[in-house]
């Protein structure tokens, strides 16, 4: 036991010096903590953090655990060892005969026998835990328990330090108020198999959407009782309870993936999974002037999708519906600049009941500066206790609207519905109910009537499809730059 004591001392010393380094990313520090802990205890160890909805525990770092164990699924803190719920240390001397274990079979197969789980607190709130696993049945001593608790405390210092490093007191207050620590986005180590996955994670980061890379594997085929095929979706978005599978342009792989996704959906009907094609997020990037398709600027309009008169008629119909539905309710129309200004101007002039109108502006994605979506100009009208109609030009992935609806809900409105002129339904990543829809449009990039591509075309009175030379822009190798 003496040797263990000195091992603990060394580990604590190493961890404390790690915490005070300023040149390391948080996930590197956390990996170091877990490795030191596991080594000092001659055991395996892991760090789990809650997602910001406090619904799932996610493996952020681990040492000495088999991959199957880490991928055993998103852990429900209410079902698993409850240290994160109760804030108390949990000790299990024999996992095979203890019903507090959420995945007894996997745990058993991994050869784990005893577990100690110690919660990590930030601002007195449990945010995750450190777990240590031994291969033999083991009775943890007081010394062991104290050691893991010390490590848990040091871990919370590391997280707190890191997250608050650049924050002013005011921001810190706001930050706590929102109760959205979003620890995961800082803490996880993701080694992406493909650059497009990294790009996609940056888009998610921009939209403040929490993600976990390759969170769990699902068995999809069996021979007798043996699993012969597993499927690991690329991303899991805990807040949306949504898995996302990205595909490449290779048609052969796309077909295989499609089949796996269909199998998954059939076998696990409760799972939400979206298949995203490479061209989908290339277009997502293109919209902001980045990515392989961005240079397709300047091809002009290939065809008119809706004439000025068609748009006008549909806008009038929407206005009539809104006038009827909201009679006596004094709703506030909120538009998200700038694409919406034509639509808003026409819509509100056809509404025949009293309304308020306001606008807001949000930041745009930029792959150069690592930015986050945020409100650049907020609405000025008070909306608390009032019904709000969010007016949007176009809904594509739904990522923007997801952020905006949350922001507006946070203002205590009585009702929030969405009215969008164009709905590119095929491209939806996040499903958002639309109460009023002008047109459902095909999967194409449209401009005009306020909508732009890199600030061009807003002043067209009609809506047209942006012409693109698909062949020369989508095949990357040997592609010639389009003339400026
Ligand atoms: P989402 O977040 O993917 O739903 O995108 C919403 C925003 O992206 C819209 O408000 C537009 O500003 C922009 N957008 C999406 N698709 C188009 C398009 O086809 N033409 C012009 N802008 C678009
Ligand atoms: Mg918009």
mmCIF file of C-alpha atoms and ligand atoms in Angstrom, residues 207 284 287-288 336 339 364 392-401 424 427-428 441 444-447 451-453, ligand 1:
data_model
loop_
_atom_site.group_PDB
_atom_site.id
_atom_site.type_symbol
_atom_site.label_atom_id
_atom_site.label_comp_id
_atom_site.label_asym_id
_atom_site.label_seq_id
_atom_site.Cartn_x
_atom_site.Cartn_y
_atom_site.Cartn_z
ATOM 1 C CA UNK A 207 -24.442 27.134 -34.552
ATOM 2 C CA UNK A 284 -23.762 24.922 -46.641
ATOM 3 C CA UNK A 287 -23.538 29.913 -48.908
ATOM 4 C CA UNK A 288 -20.969 31.779 -46.863
ATOM 5 C CA UNK A 336 -34.060 38.044 -39.412
ATOM 6 C CA UNK A 339 -32.691 38.286 -46.634
ATOM 7 C CA UNK A 364 -22.475 34.692 -40.122
ATOM 8 C CA UNK A 392 -37.908 34.038 -42.371
ATOM 9 C CA UNK A 393 -36.964 34.240 -46.019
ATOM 10 C CA UNK A 394 -35.870 30.665 -46.391
ATOM 11 C CA UNK A 395 -35.324 27.597 -44.248
ATOM 12 C CA UNK A 396 -32.669 25.225 -45.388
ATOM 13 C CA UNK A 397 -30.959 23.100 -42.729
ATOM 14 C CA UNK A 398 -32.919 24.716 -39.906
ATOM 15 C CA UNK A 399 -29.695 25.414 -38.000
ATOM 16 C CA UNK A 400 -30.219 29.177 -38.033
ATOM 17 C CA UNK A 401 -33.827 28.970 -37.007
ATOM 18 C CA UNK A 424 -36.030 23.736 -48.782
ATOM 19 C CA UNK A 427 -32.108 19.785 -46.663
ATOM 20 C CA UNK A 428 -33.453 19.852 -43.145
ATOM 21 C CA UNK A 441 -38.764 24.570 -53.157
ATOM 22 C CA UNK A 444 -31.343 24.455 -55.245
ATOM 23 C CA UNK A 445 -29.745 27.717 -54.331
ATOM 24 C CA UNK A 446 -32.094 30.571 -54.987
ATOM 25 C CA UNK A 447 -31.562 34.313 -55.141
ATOM 26 C CA UNK A 451 -32.051 36.666 -51.075
ATOM 27 C CA UNK A 452 -28.403 36.915 -51.977
ATOM 28 C CA UNK A 453 -25.388 34.938 -52.913
HETATM 29 P P1 LIG B 1 -30.455 27.337 -42.523
HETATM 30 O O1 LIG B 1 -29.815 27.686 -41.209
HETATM 31 O O2 LIG B 1 -29.631 26.289 -43.232
HETATM 32 O O3 LIG B 1 -31.881 26.936 -42.381
HETATM 33 O O4 LIG B 1 -30.333 28.584 -43.459
HETATM 34 C C1 LIG B 1 -31.080 29.718 -43.302
HETATM 35 C C2 LIG B 1 -30.440 30.924 -43.933
HETATM 36 O O5 LIG B 1 -29.472 30.601 -44.926
HETATM 37 C C3 LIG B 1 -31.468 31.733 -44.647
HETATM 38 O O6 LIG B 1 -32.073 32.648 -43.768
HETATM 39 C C4 LIG B 1 -30.674 32.396 -45.742
HETATM 40 O O7 LIG B 1 -30.075 33.569 -45.241
HETATM 41 C C5 LIG B 1 -29.604 31.413 -46.071
HETATM 42 N N1 LIG B 1 -29.997 30.561 -47.214
HETATM 43 C C6 LIG B 1 -30.284 29.248 -47.191
HETATM 44 N N2 LIG B 1 -30.586 28.779 -48.416
HETATM 45 C C7 LIG B 1 -30.503 29.837 -49.241
HETATM 46 C C8 LIG B 1 -30.734 30.006 -50.649
HETATM 47 O O8 LIG B 1 -31.077 29.080 -51.405
HETATM 48 N N3 LIG B 1 -30.545 31.268 -51.128
HETATM 49 C C9 LIG B 1 -30.171 32.306 -50.350
HETATM 50 N N4 LIG B 1 -29.963 32.189 -49.043
HETATM 51 C C10 LIG B 1 -30.123 30.970 -48.483
#
